[in-house]
Short mmCIF file of C-alpha atoms in Angstrom, two decimals:
data_model
loop_
_atom_site.label_atom_id
_atom_site.label_comp_id
_atom_site.label_asym_id
_atom_site.label_seq_id
_atom_site.Cartn_x
_atom_site.Cartn_y
_atom_site.Cartn_z
CA UNK A 95 -17.30 -4.60 -24.70
CA UNK A 96 -15.70 -1.40 -23.45
CA UNK A 97 -17.56 0.20 -20.56
CA UNK A 98 -19.95 -2.77 -20.23
CA UNK A 99 -20.28 -5.61 -17.74
CA UNK A 100 -17.83 -7.56 -19.93
CA UNK A 101 -15.12 -5.10 -18.89
CA UNK A 102 -15.05 -6.93 -15.54
CA UNK A 103 -13.74 -10.12 -17.18
CA UNK A 104 -9.97 -9.30 -17.15
CA UNK A 105 -9.75 -8.29 -13.46
CA UNK A 106 -12.05 -11.12 -12.33
CA UNK A 107 -10.10 -13.68 -14.39
CA UNK A 108 -6.82 -12.43 -12.96
CA UNK A 109 -8.08 -12.55 -9.37
CA UNK A 110 -9.47 -16.09 -9.83
CA UNK A 111 -6.12 -17.25 -11.27
CA UNK A 112 -4.24 -15.66 -8.37
CA UNK A 113 -6.40 -17.57 -5.89
CA UNK A 114 -6.17 -20.86 -7.79
CA UNK A 115 -2.49 -20.83 -8.81
CA UNK A 116 -0.86 -18.37 -6.38
CA UNK A 117 1.32 -17.39 -9.36
CA UNK A 118 1.03 -13.63 -9.51
CA UNK A 119 3.09 -13.10 -12.67
CA UNK A 120 1.12 -15.78 -14.55
CA UNK A 121 -2.18 -14.32 -13.35
CA UNK A 122 -1.25 -10.73 -14.22
CA UNK A 123 -0.03 -11.85 -17.63
CA UNK A 124 -3.26 -13.71 -18.34
CA UNK A 125 -5.33 -10.67 -17.36
CA UNK A 126 -3.25 -8.43 -19.63
CA UNK A 127 -3.57 -10.80 -22.61
CA UNK A 128 -7.33 -11.32 -22.23
CA UNK A 129 -7.94 -7.60 -21.74
CA UNK A 130 -5.86 -6.72 -24.80
CA UNK A 131 -7.68 -9.36 -26.87
CA UNK A 132 -11.04 -7.88 -25.87
CA UNK A 133 -9.94 -4.32 -26.67
CA UNK A 134 -8.64 -5.34 -30.11
CA UNK A 135 -11.67 -7.53 -30.93
CA UNK A 136 -9.54 -10.71 -30.68
CA UNK A 137 -7.20 -9.64 -33.50
CA UNK A 138 -3.99 -11.44 -32.46
CA UNK A 139 -1.55 -9.13 -34.27
CA UNK A 140 -3.20 -6.00 -32.91
CA UNK A 141 -3.30 -7.60 -29.45
CA UNK A 142 0.46 -8.14 -29.52
CA UNK A 143 0.93 -4.51 -30.57
CA UNK A 144 -1.39 -3.33 -27.79
CA UNK A 145 0.55 -5.30 -25.15
CA UNK A 146 3.88 -3.95 -26.43
CA UNK A 147 2.69 -0.34 -26.52
CA UNK A 148 1.14 -0.71 -23.07
CA UNK A 149 4.56 -1.78 -21.77
CA UNK A 150 6.41 0.88 -23.74
CA UNK A 151 4.15 3.69 -22.57
CA UNK A 152 5.07 2.96 -18.97
CA UNK A 153 8.52 4.35 -19.76
CA UNK A 154 8.30 6.26 -23.05
CA UNK A 155 5.19 7.91 -24.48
CA UNK A 156 4.41 10.77 -26.83
CA UNK A 157 8.06 11.44 -27.56
CA UNK A 158 9.25 11.74 -23.98
CA UNK A 159 10.41 9.50 -21.13
CA UNK A 160 8.00 8.81 -18.27
CA UNK A 161 10.28 9.71 -15.39
CA UNK A 162 7.70 8.78 -12.71
CA UNK A 163 7.85 5.02 -13.38
CA UNK A 164 11.56 5.02 -14.25
CA UNK A 165 12.44 6.82 -11.02
CA UNK A 166 10.40 4.42 -8.89
CA UNK A 167 12.17 1.42 -10.40
CA UNK A 168 15.57 3.09 -9.91
CA UNK A 169 14.65 3.73 -6.28
CA UNK A 170 13.69 0.08 -5.80
CA UNK A 171 17.08 -0.97 -7.19
CA UNK A 172 18.82 1.49 -4.87
CA UNK A 173 16.73 0.17 -2.00
CA UNK A 174 17.69 -3.42 -2.79
CA UNK A 175 21.36 -2.46 -2.75
CA UNK A 176 20.86 -0.43 0.45
CA UNK A 177 19.28 -3.44 2.19
CA UNK A 178 22.15 -5.61 0.99
CA UNK A 179 24.81 -3.25 2.37
CA UNK A 180 22.91 -2.81 5.65
CA UNK A 181 23.00 -6.60 5.91
CA UNK A 182 26.64 -6.93 4.88
CA UNK A 183 27.78 -4.24 7.31
CA UNK A 184 26.10 -6.11 10.16
CA UNK A 185 23.94 -3.08 10.93
CA UNK A 186 20.68 -5.01 10.63
CA UNK A 187 21.99 -7.75 12.92
CA UNK A 188 23.33 -5.24 15.46
CA UNK A 189 20.04 -3.36 15.51
CA UNK A 190 18.16 -6.62 16.01
CA UNK A 191 20.48 -7.60 18.88
CA UNK A 192 19.97 -4.18 20.49
CA UNK A 193 16.21 -4.07 19.96
CA UNK A 194 15.65 -7.58 21.33
CA UNK A 195 16.67 -6.25 24.76
CA UNK A 196 14.55 -3.11 24.46
CA UNK A 197 11.45 -4.65 22.88
CA UNK A 198 11.06 -7.97 24.65
CA UNK A 199 7.78 -9.33 23.27
CA UNK A 200 6.27 -10.19 19.90
CA UNK A 201 3.43 -7.81 20.72
CA UNK A 202 5.88 -5.02 21.44
CA UNK A 203 7.59 -5.45 18.06
CA UNK A 204 4.19 -5.18 16.37
CA UNK A 205 3.23 -2.09 18.38
CA UNK A 206 6.53 -0.53 17.37
CA UNK A 207 5.82 -1.17 13.68
CA UNK A 208 2.32 0.29 13.97
CA UNK A 209 3.55 3.42 15.75
CA UNK A 210 6.35 3.96 13.25
CA UNK A 211 3.81 3.59 10.45
CA UNK A 212 1.64 6.28 11.98
CA UNK A 213 4.67 8.54 12.38
CA UNK A 214 5.75 8.46 8.73
CA UNK A 215 2.65 9.92 7.11
CA UNK A 216 4.21 11.87 4.23
CA UNK A 217 3.80 9.24 1.49
CA UNK A 218 2.61 5.64 1.34
CA UNK A 219 5.52 4.39 -0.81
CA UNK A 220 8.02 6.06 1.52
CA UNK A 221 6.18 4.65 4.53
CA UNK A 222 6.01 1.08 3.24
CA UNK A 223 9.62 0.78 2.23
CA UNK A 224 11.19 2.68 5.12
CA UNK A 225 9.19 1.05 7.94
CA UNK A 226 10.04 -2.36 6.55
CA UNK A 227 13.77 -1.74 6.84
CA UNK A 228 13.55 -0.41 10.39
CA UNK A 229 11.08 -2.98 11.73
CA UNK A 230 12.26 -6.14 10.03
CA UNK A 231 15.32 -6.83 12.25
CA UNK A 232 13.11 -6.49 15.34
CA UNK A 233 10.13 -8.52 14.15
CA UNK A 234 12.47 -11.18 12.72
CA UNK A 235 14.09 -11.66 16.14
CA UNK A 236 10.67 -12.09 17.76
CA UNK A 237 9.60 -14.58 15.07
CA UNK A 238 6.87 -12.39 13.61
CA UNK A 239 6.13 -13.74 10.14
CA UNK A 240 6.90 -11.55 7.17
CA UNK A 241 3.23 -11.81 6.13
CA UNK A 242 2.22 -10.26 9.47
CA UNK A 243 4.85 -7.53 9.07
CA UNK A 244 3.56 -6.75 5.56
CA UNK A 245 0.03 -6.46 6.96
CA UNK A 246 1.18 -4.10 9.72
CA UNK A 247 3.03 -1.94 7.19
CA UNK A 248 0.22 -1.84 4.62
CA UNK A 249 -2.44 -1.00 7.20
CA UNK A 250 -0.48 1.97 8.51
CA UNK A 251 0.60 3.40 5.15
CA UNK A 252 -2.38 4.27 2.94
CA UNK A 253 -4.83 4.61 5.89
CA UNK A 254 -2.49 7.08 7.60
CA UNK A 255 -1.59 9.11 4.50
CA UNK A 256 -5.23 9.34 3.37
CA UNK A 257 -6.07 11.01 6.71
CA UNK A 258 -3.16 13.46 6.62
CA UNK A 259 -3.48 16.78 4.76
CA UNK A 260 0.32 17.11 4.87
CA UNK A 261 1.06 14.18 2.59
CA UNK A 262 1.24 13.37 -1.11
CA UNK A 263 -2.21 11.77 -0.82
CA UNK A 264 -3.71 14.67 1.10
CA UNK A 265 -2.41 17.20 -1.40
CA UNK A 266 -3.77 15.19 -4.34
CA UNK A 267 -7.20 14.79 -2.73
CA UNK A 268 -7.39 18.46 -1.72
CA UNK A 269 -6.63 19.39 -5.33
CA UNK A 270 -9.54 17.24 -6.57
CA UNK A 271 -11.86 18.67 -3.91
CA UNK A 272 -10.95 22.21 -4.99
CA UNK A 273 -11.96 21.37 -8.57
CA UNK A 274 -15.25 19.82 -7.40
CA UNK A 275 -16.06 22.88 -5.30
CA UNK A 276 -15.29 25.21 -8.19
CA UNK A 277 -17.24 23.16 -10.75
CA UNK A 278 -20.32 22.98 -8.54
CA UNK A 279 -20.00 26.64 -7.42
CA UNK A 280 -20.04 25.74 -3.70
CA UNK A 281 -19.21 29.11 -2.19
CA UNK A 282 -19.58 27.91 1.41
CA UNK A 283 -16.89 25.20 1.11
CA UNK A 284 -13.08 25.38 1.06
CA UNK A 285 -10.93 22.48 -0.11
CA UNK A 286 -8.61 22.24 2.91
CA UNK A 287 -11.39 22.65 5.47
CA UNK A 288 -13.48 20.08 3.61
CA UNK A 289 -10.63 17.57 3.76
CA UNK A 290 -10.27 18.07 7.52
CA UNK A 291 -14.03 17.61 7.98
CA UNK A 292 -13.86 14.38 5.97
CA UNK A 293 -11.36 12.73 8.34
CA UNK A 294 -13.85 11.47 11.00
CA UNK A 295 -16.16 10.18 8.23
CA UNK A 296 -13.39 7.97 6.84
CA UNK A 297 -14.50 4.98 8.90
CA UNK A 298 -12.37 2.41 7.07
CA UNK A 299 -9.04 4.22 7.45
CA UNK A 300 -9.69 4.76 11.16
CA UNK A 301 -10.77 1.12 11.59
CA UNK A 302 -7.77 -0.25 9.68
CA UNK A 303 -5.32 1.66 11.88
CA UNK A 304 -7.10 0.69 15.10
CA UNK A 305 -7.24 -2.95 13.99
CA UNK A 306 -3.44 -3.07 13.70
CA UNK A 307 -3.14 -2.51 17.45
CA UNK A 308 -6.06 -4.83 18.25
CA UNK A 309 -4.36 -7.58 16.24
CA UNK A 310 -1.14 -7.12 18.22
CA UNK A 311 -2.95 -6.91 21.57
CA UNK A 312 -5.21 -9.93 21.01
CA UNK A 313 -2.63 -11.93 19.05
CA UNK A 314 -5.36 -12.19 16.44
CA UNK A 315 -4.25 -14.48 13.62
CA UNK A 316 -7.24 -15.15 11.39
CA UNK A 317 -7.49 -16.95 8.07
CA UNK A 318 -4.23 -17.75 6.25
CA UNK A 319 -2.27 -15.54 8.67
CA UNK A 320 -2.51 -18.23 11.37
CA UNK A 321 -0.51 -20.69 9.28
CA UNK A 322 2.26 -18.14 8.71
CA UNK A 323 2.39 -17.07 12.35
CA UNK A 324 2.31 -20.64 13.70
CA UNK A 325 5.16 -21.65 11.40
CA UNK A 326 7.20 -18.58 12.39
CA UNK A 327 6.70 -19.17 16.13
CA UNK A 328 7.31 -22.92 16.02
CA UNK A 329 10.13 -23.23 13.47
CA UNK A 330 11.53 -19.72 13.02
CA UNK A 331 10.70 -19.83 9.28
CA UNK A 332 9.37 -16.34 8.62
CA UNK A 333 8.31 -17.03 5.03
CA UNK A 334 6.83 -20.02 3.25
CA UNK A 335 9.86 -22.15 2.29
CA UNK A 336 8.08 -23.19 -0.91
CA UNK A 337 8.07 -19.61 -2.23
CA UNK A 338 11.06 -18.54 -4.30
CA UNK A 339 10.14 -14.89 -4.97
CA UNK A 340 10.71 -13.21 -1.63
CA UNK A 341 12.02 -9.66 -2.24
CA UNK A 342 14.79 -8.38 -0.02
CA UNK A 343 15.51 -11.74 1.69
CA UNK A 344 19.31 -11.60 1.75
CA UNK A 345 20.45 -13.22 4.99
CA UNK A 346 21.28 -16.53 3.31
CA UNK A 347 23.16 -14.86 0.42
CA UNK A 348 25.34 -12.29 2.20
CA UNK A 349 27.67 -12.71 5.17
CA UNK A 350 26.70 -10.38 8.03
CA UNK A 351 29.74 -8.65 9.51
CA UNK A 352 30.02 -9.51 13.21
CA UNK A 353 31.56 -6.09 13.97
CA UNK A 354 28.46 -4.18 12.83
CA UNK A 355 26.97 -1.42 14.97
CA UNK A 356 23.43 -0.11 15.39
CA UNK A 357 24.59 3.14 13.76
CA UNK A 358 25.41 1.20 10.58
CA UNK A 359 21.67 0.66 10.14
CA UNK A 360 20.19 3.76 11.73
CA UNK A 361 22.38 6.44 10.14
CA UNK A 362 21.61 5.38 6.52
CA UNK A 363 17.89 5.13 7.38
CA UNK A 364 17.91 8.60 8.99
CA UNK A 365 19.78 9.94 5.96
CA UNK A 366 17.16 8.34 3.68
CA UNK A 367 14.34 10.02 5.62
CA UNK A 368 15.98 13.45 5.97
CA UNK A 369 17.21 13.68 2.36
CA UNK A 370 13.93 12.40 0.92
CA UNK A 371 11.83 14.83 2.96
CA UNK A 372 14.19 17.69 2.12
CA UNK A 373 13.93 16.88 -1.59
CA UNK A 374 10.13 16.64 -1.38
CA UNK A 375 10.02 20.12 0.14
CA UNK A 376 12.57 21.48 -2.36
CA UNK A 377 10.85 20.04 -5.46
CA UNK A 378 7.46 21.17 -4.14
CA UNK A 379 8.67 24.76 -3.68
CA UNK A 380 10.37 24.71 -7.10
CA UNK A 381 7.20 23.50 -8.82
CA UNK A 382 4.62 25.61 -6.95
CA UNK A 383 6.61 28.74 -6.21
CA UNK A 384 4.92 28.83 -2.81
CA UNK A 385 6.04 27.96 0.71
CA UNK A 386 2.84 26.71 2.37
CA UNK A 387 2.86 22.99 3.08
CA UNK A 388 -0.29 22.14 1.14
CA UNK A 389 1.07 23.69 -2.07
CA UNK A 390 4.45 22.07 -1.50
CA UNK A 391 3.04 18.57 -1.14
CA UNK A 392 0.57 19.11 -3.97
CA UNK A 393 3.43 19.73 -6.40
CA UNK A 394 6.28 17.73 -4.90
CA UNK A 395 8.10 15.13 -6.99
CA UNK A 396 7.90 12.10 -4.68
CA UNK A 397 9.74 9.62 -6.88
CA UNK A 398 12.63 11.96 -7.69
CA UNK A 399 12.92 12.66 -3.96
CA UNK A 400 13.01 8.91 -3.25
CA UNK A 401 15.74 8.39 -5.85
CA UNK A 402 17.95 11.14 -4.40
CA UNK A 403 17.29 10.00 -0.82
CA UNK A 404 17.94 6.36 -1.72
CA UNK A 405 21.16 7.21 -3.57
CA UNK A 406 22.61 9.28 -0.71
CA UNK A 407 21.61 6.64 1.89
CA UNK A 408 23.22 3.97 -0.30
CA UNK A 409 26.46 5.98 -0.48
CA UNK A 410 26.51 6.27 3.32
CA UNK A 411 25.98 2.52 3.74
CA UNK A 412 28.78 1.82 1.21
CA UNK A 413 31.14 4.08 3.18
CA UNK A 414 30.37 2.08 6.33
CA UNK A 415 30.99 -1.13 4.40
CA UNK A 416 34.44 -0.05 3.15
CA UNK A 417 35.58 1.40 6.49
CA UNK A 418 34.74 -1.75 8.46
CA UNK A 419 37.17 -4.41 9.55
CA UNK A 420 36.36 -8.10 9.69
CA UNK A 421 35.12 -10.66 7.20
CA UNK A 422 32.63 -9.44 4.59
CA UNK A 423 31.12 -10.40 1.25
CA UNK A 424 32.68 -8.77 -1.83
CA UNK A 425 31.34 -5.39 -2.98
CA UNK A 426 30.23 -6.77 -6.36
CA UNK A 427 28.42 -9.72 -4.78
CA UNK A 428 26.58 -7.48 -2.30
CA UNK A 429 25.51 -5.10 -5.09
CA UNK A 430 24.32 -7.88 -7.39
CA UNK A 431 22.43 -9.71 -4.64
CA UNK A 432 20.73 -6.45 -3.64
CA UNK A 433 19.56 -5.83 -7.20
CA UNK A 434 18.44 -9.45 -7.63
CA UNK A 435 16.41 -9.23 -4.42
CA UNK A 436 14.28 -6.43 -5.87
CA UNK A 437 13.62 -8.00 -9.27
CA UNK A 438 10.52 -10.02 -8.22
CA UNK A 439 8.90 -6.85 -6.87
CA UNK A 440 9.79 -4.90 -10.03
CA UNK A 441 8.36 -7.63 -12.29
CA UNK A 442 5.09 -7.62 -10.35
CA UNK A 443 4.94 -3.81 -10.28
CA UNK A 444 5.46 -3.46 -14.04
CA UNK A 445 2.79 -6.06 -14.84
CA UNK A 446 0.43 -4.44 -12.32
CA UNK A 447 0.90 -1.08 -14.05
CA UNK A 448 0.21 -2.74 -17.40
CA UNK A 449 -3.02 -4.39 -16.31
CA UNK A 450 -4.20 -1.14 -14.70
CA UNK A 451 -3.68 0.52 -18.09
CA UNK A 452 -5.51 -2.31 -19.89
CA UNK A 453 -8.40 -2.19 -17.42
CA UNK A 454 -8.64 1.58 -17.89
CA UNK A 455 -8.74 1.18 -21.68
CA UNK A 456 -11.48 -1.45 -21.53
CA UNK A 457 -13.62 0.81 -19.32
CA UNK A 458 -13.96 -1.19 -16.10
CA UNK A 459 -13.90 1.99 -14.04
CA UNK A 460 -16.43 3.70 -16.33
CA UNK A 461 -18.83 0.76 -15.98
CA UNK A 462 -18.60 0.73 -12.19
CA UNK A 463 -18.99 4.50 -11.85
CA UNK A 464 -21.99 4.32 -14.17
CA UNK A 465 -23.65 1.91 -11.75
CA UNK A 466 -23.58 4.62 -9.09
CA UNK A 467 -24.96 7.30 -11.37
CA UNK A 468 -27.80 5.03 -12.50
CA UNK A 469 -28.73 3.81 -9.02
CA UNK A 470 -32.11 4.73 -7.54
CA UNK A 471 -31.66 4.40 -3.81
CA UNK A 472 -32.67 6.42 -0.78
CA UNK A 473 -30.29 9.39 -0.76
CA UNK A 474 -29.41 8.73 2.90
CA UNK A 475 -27.64 5.55 1.78
CA UNK A 476 -25.39 7.43 -0.68
CA UNK A 477 -22.22 7.24 1.51
CA UNK A 478 -22.74 3.50 2.06
CA UNK A 479 -23.24 2.90 -1.68
CA UNK A 480 -20.17 4.97 -2.56
CA UNK A 481 -18.08 3.05 -0.03
CA UNK A 482 -19.08 -0.30 -1.60
CA UNK A 483 -18.67 0.78 -5.24
CA UNK A 484 -15.38 2.60 -4.62
CA UNK A 485 -14.07 -0.47 -2.82
CA UNK A 486 -14.96 -2.74 -5.70
CA UNK A 487 -13.49 -0.29 -8.23
CA UNK A 488 -10.17 0.01 -6.37
CA UNK A 489 -10.08 -3.78 -5.94
CA UNK A 490 -10.70 -4.36 -9.65
CA UNK A 491 -8.41 -1.66 -10.99
CA UNK A 492 -5.68 -1.83 -8.33
CA UNK A 493 -5.50 1.93 -7.90
CA UNK A 494 -6.91 4.02 -5.08
CA UNK A 495 -5.71 7.25 -6.72
CA UNK A 496 -7.46 6.35 -9.97
CA UNK A 497 -10.62 5.62 -7.99
CA UNK A 498 -10.31 9.00 -6.24
CA UNK A 499 -10.01 10.75 -9.59
CA UNK A 500 -13.12 9.08 -11.01
CA UNK A 501 -15.40 8.69 -8.01
CA UNK A 502 -14.82 11.90 -6.04
CA UNK A 503 -16.27 14.17 -8.79
CA UNK A 504 -19.21 11.77 -9.23
CA UNK A 505 -19.83 11.65 -5.47
CA UNK A 506 -19.60 15.44 -5.18
CA UNK A 507 -22.04 16.06 -8.03
CA UNK A 508 -24.52 13.49 -6.73
CA UNK A 509 -24.43 14.91 -3.22
CA UNK A 510 -24.90 18.49 -4.44
CA UNK A 511 -27.85 17.42 -6.56
CA UNK A 512 -29.53 15.06 -4.10
CA UNK A 513 -28.62 16.42 -0.65
CA UNK A 514 -25.85 19.04 -0.15
CA UNK A 515 -25.63 17.97 3.50
CA UNK A 516 -24.08 14.70 2.33
CA UNK A 517 -21.26 16.42 0.41
CA UNK A 518 -18.57 15.76 3.05
CA UNK A 519 -19.74 12.22 4.05
CA UNK A 520 -20.04 11.18 0.39
CA UNK A 521 -16.49 12.26 -0.47
CA UNK A 522 -15.13 10.62 2.70
CA UNK A 523 -16.90 7.35 1.83
CA UNK A 524 -15.13 7.33 -1.55
CA UNK A 525 -11.76 7.67 0.18
CA UNK A 526 -12.65 4.92 2.64
CA UNK A 527 -13.83 2.49 -0.04
CA UNK A 528 -10.82 3.21 -2.24
CA UNK A 529 -8.36 2.31 0.51
CA UNK A 530 -10.36 -0.82 1.37
CA UNK A 531 -10.34 -2.04 -2.23
CA UNK A 532 -6.67 -1.18 -2.56
CA UNK A 533 -5.89 -3.31 0.52
CA UNK A 534 -7.58 -6.35 -1.05
CA UNK A 535 -6.25 -6.01 -4.60
CA UNK A 536 -3.36 -8.18 -5.81
CA UNK A 537 -2.50 -5.51 -8.42
CA UNK A 538 -2.24 -2.63 -5.97
CA UNK A 539 1.19 -0.98 -6.15
CA UNK A 540 1.02 -0.08 -2.44
CA UNK A 541 0.46 -3.75 -1.60
CA UNK A 542 3.40 -4.71 -3.83
CA UNK A 543 5.65 -2.22 -2.05
CA UNK A 544 4.41 -3.24 1.41
CA UNK A 545 5.32 -6.86 0.71
CA UNK A 546 8.64 -5.64 -0.71
CA UNK A 547 9.40 -3.58 2.39
CA UNK A 548 8.55 -6.53 4.62
CA UNK A 549 10.45 -9.07 2.53
CA UNK A 550 7.25 -11.09 2.11
CA UNK A 551 5.81 -13.03 -0.79
CA UNK A 552 3.32 -10.72 -2.49
CA UNK A 553 0.42 -13.15 -2.79
CA UNK A 554 0.95 -14.34 0.78
CA UNK A 555 0.60 -10.71 1.84
CA UNK A 556 -2.58 -10.12 -0.17
CA UNK A 557 -4.29 -13.32 0.98
CA UNK A 558 -3.39 -12.82 4.65
CA UNK A 559 -4.44 -9.17 4.66
CA UNK A 560 -7.88 -9.64 3.08
CA UNK A 561 -9.61 -11.10 6.21
CA UNK A 562 -8.46 -8.12 8.30
CA UNK A 563 -9.50 -5.66 5.60
CA UNK A 564 -12.93 -7.29 5.44
CA UNK A 565 -13.24 -7.10 9.23
CA UNK A 566 -12.57 -3.35 9.12
CA UNK A 567 -14.89 -2.96 6.12
CA UNK A 568 -17.77 -4.72 7.91
CA UNK A 569 -17.42 -2.38 10.89
CA UNK A 570 -17.24 0.59 8.49
CA UNK A 571 -20.36 -0.57 6.62
CA UNK A 572 -22.22 -0.76 9.91
CA UNK A 573 -21.13 2.82 10.58
CA UNK A 574 -22.29 4.10 7.19
CA UNK A 575 -25.62 2.30 7.52
CA UNK A 576 -26.15 3.79 10.97
CA UNK A 577 -25.28 7.21 9.59
CA UNK A 578 -27.99 6.73 6.95
CA UNK A 579 -30.51 5.94 9.70
CA UNK A 580 -29.49 8.56 12.29
CA UNK A 581 -27.53 11.28 10.47
CA UNK A 582 -25.20 11.36 13.51
CA UNK A 583 -21.45 11.33 12.86
CA UNK A 584 -20.48 10.87 16.51
CA UNK A 585 -22.82 7.92 17.07
CA UNK A 586 -21.81 6.29 13.77
CA UNK A 587 -18.10 6.62 14.52
CA UNK A 588 -18.49 5.26 18.06
CA UNK A 589 -20.54 2.32 16.79
CA UNK A 590 -17.98 1.65 14.02
CA UNK A 591 -15.18 1.43 16.57
CA UNK A 592 -17.30 -0.63 18.97
CA UNK A 593 -18.28 -3.01 16.16
CA UNK A 594 -14.62 -3.41 15.17
CA UNK A 595 -13.58 -4.23 18.73
CA UNK A 596 -16.49 -6.66 19.11
CA UNK A 597 -15.75 -8.39 15.79
CA UNK A 598 -12.07 -8.73 16.71
CA UNK A 599 -12.97 -10.13 20.14
CA UNK A 600 -15.47 -12.61 18.66
CA UNK A 601 -12.92 -13.71 16.06
CA UNK A 602 -10.42 -14.31 18.85
CA UNK A 603 -12.92 -16.35 20.85
CA UNK A 604 -13.73 -18.49 17.80
CA UNK A 605 -10.04 -19.12 17.24
CA UNK A 606 -9.54 -20.13 20.87
CA UNK A 607 -12.47 -22.55 20.69
CA UNK A 608 -11.10 -24.04 17.48
CA UNK A 609 -7.66 -24.51 19.06
CA UNK A 610 -9.08 -26.27 22.12
CA UNK A 611 -11.51 -28.46 20.14
#
């Protein structure tokens, strides 16, 4: 069954269960069990062993600890405690009170979130979790639902970092491109320059970012998002009251000090940003031995940097807590509630990592990449085909980086063989499709962290984001098809943007007609 069409069963089963039950842990668990059964030929004992070793290898494998996953979980625990102390100190409330006078509309709070997301382009994890803490007090005051906030965060994290050469994503992609260029002996290409040339061909990332601002401008609430936004505007309930796994939702558990100041929120956040960036630069220089930014971000230790930044920011917030007067929740209670708030996100993240490992072992990615290699289509349609297949692969496997690693070499080799002029567009289409699939996948770690940063239910975030992702993907597909017909980047990009604006406008008109009917 490995590497065949049957390898699609675990991800498809999991996605169907998510849609039917809205129970993400149950759905992830079912996908893991079915995938393990298939790998071990339905031997129950071996299946149990496979599931255990899959879990164990997330943290300890081949005689050594996997610090990457351990550090990310530690950072999430630090972040939960940081959020709790920012709440207890009254900093979040004070910032919300201040911002409500500066940013006076719901649209303005959404613009602010989008602009902040574009400004923090170093890493998608860092973006998702940091922007959530800064934006949430403002969007909460303007009754923007947490599902909408999660969408705004997610659509300005991966799409921004995938376009930036000075980011963890950019460095990773440039490294892959360098290997492709060397393997195919492309003497007229350089990795960094190729990445820069790929940016305007990444129609989906550009569309996703633009759509964030169109959604705010048009007040465009399509699909399940309308229910969340209507409830938030009418009742002030920012999350579905029937959901009990909302990460970071602490207002009802912790007393907010009435003597809090804006600085009690902003100083720890600034410390988090400065210390994390400083550690990323330091660890990158230590690992690479070089001082140019590309080498630094290619070798930086993002998760270690997040842990150090989170720890120092937490210490600063604790100092504010202890030096404040007025009524406040006990230190132990604040710490415990902060940790508890992050546990739903950690459970989902661990199971998502496990099913990604299971899906990799059963060969889902190999089957999908094989479809591309066996396809017999007009070479001009190669970027369009790669966009679709990469999107489906990232959706099924929950990893854009894994899709990059598999599909970029395939795309590069196919382009060199079939039409070297399509080398840059083909690679860019892989990046675009990977981010699209990642946006739609319930097992994407970036989606998990975006919902965590926003304090939203994870499945609510996934289901409300999908219609917007599809809207951007339709416009992108039109662009790639036009590129196949005209071979004009400028025309294709202009038409992609025009199609996105038109689709958003038509969707808004349909919603208005439905409301007045």
